[in-house]
Amino acid sequence: MSKIILIFGFLVIYASITRTHAADTLTANQIIRSNETIVSPLQTFELGFFNPANSTNHYVGIWYKNISTKTVVWVANRNTPLTHTSGELILTRQGVLLLRDAINGSLVWSSSNSSARNPIGRLLDTGNFIIHEEGDNTSQEDPIWQSFDFLTDTLLPGMKHGKNLVTGNDRHLVSWKSASDPASGEFSDWIDTRGYPQLIIRQGGELMFRGGPWNGLWFTGTPNLKENGFFNFNFVLNKKEIYFQYNLVDPSALIRLVLQPSGRSEGLIWINSKQQWSLYTAPQIDRCDQYAVCGPFGLCNINNSPFCSCLPGFEPTSPSQWKNTDWSQGCRHKIPLDCNSGEGFKKYSNLKLPDTQESWYNQTMTLVECEKMCKSNCSCTAYTNSNISGTGSGCLLWFGALLDIRTFAENGDTLYIRLSASELDSIENNSSSSSSAGRRVRVIVPVAFVVTVILISICLFYRFHRKKQRKRQGTPENELGRDLENKSGDEDLELPLFGLSTLLKATNNFSINNKLGEGGFGPVYKGVLENEQVIAVKRLAKTSTQGPHEFKNEVILISKLQHRNLVKLLGCCIERDEKMLVYEYLSNKGLDSFIFDNTRSELLDWSARYSIINGIARGLLYLHQDSRLRIIHRDLKVSNILLDTDMNPKISDFGMARMFGGNQIEANTNRVVGTYGYMAPEYAGEGIFSIKSDVYSFGVLVLEIVCGKKNISFVNKEHNNNLIGHAWGLYNEDKSLQLVDKCLVESMNVSQIQRSIHVGLLCVQRYPEDRPNMTSVIMMLGSEAPLPAPKEPGFYIGQTKKDAMESSSSYGTSSNNELTITMLNGR
Ligand SMILES: *[C@@H]1O[C@H](CO)[C@@H](O)[C@H](O)[C@H]1NC(C)=O
Ligand SMILES: *[C@@H]1O[C@H](CO)[C@@H](O)[C@H](O)[C@H]1NC(C)=O
Ligand SMILES: *[C@@H]1O[C@H](CO)[C@@H](O)[C@H](O)[C@H]1NC(C)=O
Ligand SMILES: *[C@@H]1O[C@H](CO)[C@@H](O)[C@H](O)[C@H]1NC(C)=O
Ligand SMILES: *[C@@H]1O[C@H](CO)[C@@H](O)[C@H](O)[C@H]1NC(C)=O
Ligand SMILES: *[C@@H]1O[C@H](CO)[C@@H](O)[C@H](O)[C@H]1NC(C)=O
Ligand SMILES: *[C@@H]1O[C@H](CO)[C@@H](O)[C@H](O)[C@H]1NC(C)=O
Ligand SMILES: *[C@@H]1O[C@H](CO)[C@@H](O)[C@H](O)[C@H]1NC(C)=O
Ligand SMILES: *[C@@H]1O[C@H](CO)[C@@H](O)[C@H](O)[C@H]1NC(C)=O
Ligand SMILES: *[C@@H]1O[C@H](CO)[C@@H](O)[C@H](O)[C@H]1NC(C)=O
Ligand SMILES: *[C@@H]1O[C@H](CO)[C@@H](O)[C@H](O)[C@H]1NC(C)=O
């Protein structure tokens, strides 16, 4: 009996020993040897000894527990390897983590000193190993020691990249020497806190690449690295800390940012289906990213040859060297500054902000105060907002030469550079826009900017509240908008005005045979001009009370929107009480005539449909974000997508809601512009619209393209659901593929289809704030990263809100449920 108890007791002890080793904690005086590890509670990370491929050295590190490729994210003794397997990792009673050479007992590595009483080590699922006082839960928040304070080459979600101003700890990344040697390599990645904080990568002691200052949304030198559906950014700048951090929206995704031995900083994501890391994002490194390649006041533009030039108002310091492509001397002011009161600032757009090592900042000042401040100090050469988020705030000043400026095609920053009075005059005299006196304009610019911002805010405010305020007379939206645009807009317009007689002739007197379609805004006719160009003419309904001048302004604005996925507006006609728009003519019919047609649907295989989905997304992104007008379409639907001869999708009728703005809607107070089946619930129900209501329509469109059925006329015998509801049901049963149009079965790409349905469902979520924006949609469609799970979709079932439906039908002309307002289909 006693023997049995003894054996049993032994087994218990044995079991408890092995279990400790698989646990997530390390207790004081416990020893970890090379065949033992600690594993985080959810088995995400593992800490122990490892030996890199092709190396005989041994290290203590942390790696992902549950993936097939051993990926080390942290190394303790990177510069003091063990050459054999007899190492011992111990947590001392004082709370210090030690790595000992077990053969001669020498200390290989240790964490910093501390004076703990009852320390315990714990590996968290974030990949952080912390040492804290046992039994004191609060000390876990602020541990005695944590591996996250000592970065190696990997920035994990939640890690702080930057400086603790209290302790002086400057958390930066240092690359490995090579894939098989974790020793400190030559590249390091810092948040440089001299001047306004900026991201830099050094090679040895030299500044090699500047990610630049944080502008509130991204690092100015890496505009392609923006927040999206997968992670959000956090940049903290206060008296105690300066750091950058990213966090995952879906914590189960495995994402890491690594400074590779080559010096390239890469965002990598684990793709389970492929069992490998795939590149998610990396700053686009080109020759303009080489630090200060064009010298002081030089401007690098990768699309130019040579790519260096001087900023406007500047000239090469040494013309002969400059000619020989030696740009190191850079540029100087054409007219030297002498700090007289006439000096002012010229606005430069779409730039990477210059090196901020010698800069000054104040986070609460406004742009106007900022200009004043810069102007009052003779050595101040440039200024801008330090934070462009929202309406812009904060002040950032530069002193001396401006270094390392480049241009970006989009998402660049704005910089105001000091120039002499005469330089400003001549630059302004040369540009077509200015006729007023240079000096006065200069002083007015920042004020005008602020006023503009305020006016735009008012416009947006009204857009969102218009429904509620519709009883009032006239919407200020368009009048204000027009006033604004008139100031800047009138000079460079080249919108052809077509004469009424020309169009009458082209369309055969608007013959019924030429009619392509009819929508709420009026009928569309096909026409042929005398030069044989084929056009589509939209003859707008006469109900608009908009005056011809306002109308023209609106058309000019819309005509400036140019994108390959938008139908091109060629011109307009305003004569007598006629208003007409002239578009390019697209020979293929609308997308609806393909996907909803039993025979023609076979003409669009999956790859064609997938590129159509992507094209529409890009066109919509342009309307929402990239164009300077920020257009909300409000009537996106399959029949408003036209196809050119190469089956490229083109969005039509964008800007109609805007053009018909103010009065038209006032006159029809109950009218919600849009089409039943595509309208987001908050828009159909309460008239609240935003870019997110367009995203909703886009989601419906995607689902329709995938399954070849109309949302509205979809009938499922079992569920009595519309298409969205049906898709949602199948998605939850993991049977999304049942949605797919029969004619796609042969051409389908399962993962693209599943991804499209998933994105479609994300877009039709009930609450606008849950829906992604179009930037995220494009990223989601284009990557293999995991997607957040969609929440329940929002349905707008017409019967429940009769009034809104009827009101929209006041313009509808088509017979069935599709209450269209506009149509521009080749028929
Ligand atoms: C680890 O190795 C030691 C000898 O080196 C051995 O005594 C011990 O049982 C091993 N532990 C495990 C869990 O394999
Ligand atoms: C290890 O060496 C082999 C053969 O030389 C090479 O193919 C492999 O890439 C190396 N692995 C690493 C991590 O360097
Ligand atoms: C480990 O990964 C596999 C798939 O690779 C997954 O099925 C399993 O749930 C994961 N285990 C844990 C503990 O995360
Ligand atoms: C212990 O052994 C290592 C090699 O295994 C050697 O580098 C180190 O100098 C030795 N330390 C002492 C104190 O002998
Ligand atoms: C810890 O402190 C003691 C005495 O203050 C010092 O001798 C020792 O070098 C320190 N150790 C470390 C790792 O900082
Ligand atoms: C600390 O956390 C543990 C479990 O998380 C809990 O049981 C305990 O009550 C907590 N102690 C304090 C002092 O909050
Ligand atoms: C930038 O401005 C936004 C909005 O005004 C604010 O929420 C954010 O905290 C600011 N960022 C920094 C780094 O100051
Ligand atoms: C920043 O500017 C504001 C307003 O001009 C001022 O009140 C504040 O003291 C300034 N802060 C610093 C640190 O200079
Ligand atoms: C101008 O700014 C520089 C740098 O901040 C400063 O050293 C200098 O005192 C300032 N000069 C005046 C007149 O304010
Ligand atoms: C003004 O433009 C003309 C011709 O475009 C150019 O030759 C001249 O250098 C410009 N002047 C300035 C001051 O930029
Ligand atoms: C620019 O135009 C203003 C008046 O429009 C004129 O006074 C000034 O001399 C011009 N400057 C140059 C450099 O031509």
CSV table of C-alpha atoms and ligand atoms in Angstrom, one decimal, residues 42-43 66 272 275, ligand 3:
chain,number,residue,atom,x,y,z
A,42,LEU,CA,-3.3,30.6,-25.7
A,43,GLN,CA,-0.2,28.8,-27.2
A,66,ASN,CA,1.8,27.3,-33.5
A,272,ASN,CA,-2.3,29.7,-42.9
A,275,GLN,CA,1.9,28.0,-44.4
B,3,LIG,C1,-2.7,25.9,-34.3
B,3,LIG,O1,-2.9,26.1,-35.7
B,3,LIG,C2,-3.8,25.2,-36.2
B,3,LIG,C3,-3.9,25.5,-37.7
B,3,LIG,O2,-2.6,25.7,-38.2
B,3,LIG,C4,-5.2,25.5,-35.6
B,3,LIG,O3,-6.1,24.5,-36.1
B,3,LIG,C5,-5.1,25.3,-34.1
B,3,LIG,O4,-6.3,25.6,-33.5
B,3,LIG,C6,-4.0,26.2,-33.6
B,3,LIG,N1,-3.9,25.9,-32.1
B,3,LIG,C7,-3.8,26.9,-31.3
B,3,LIG,C8,-3.7,26.5,-29.9
B,3,LIG,O5,-3.8,28.1,-31.6
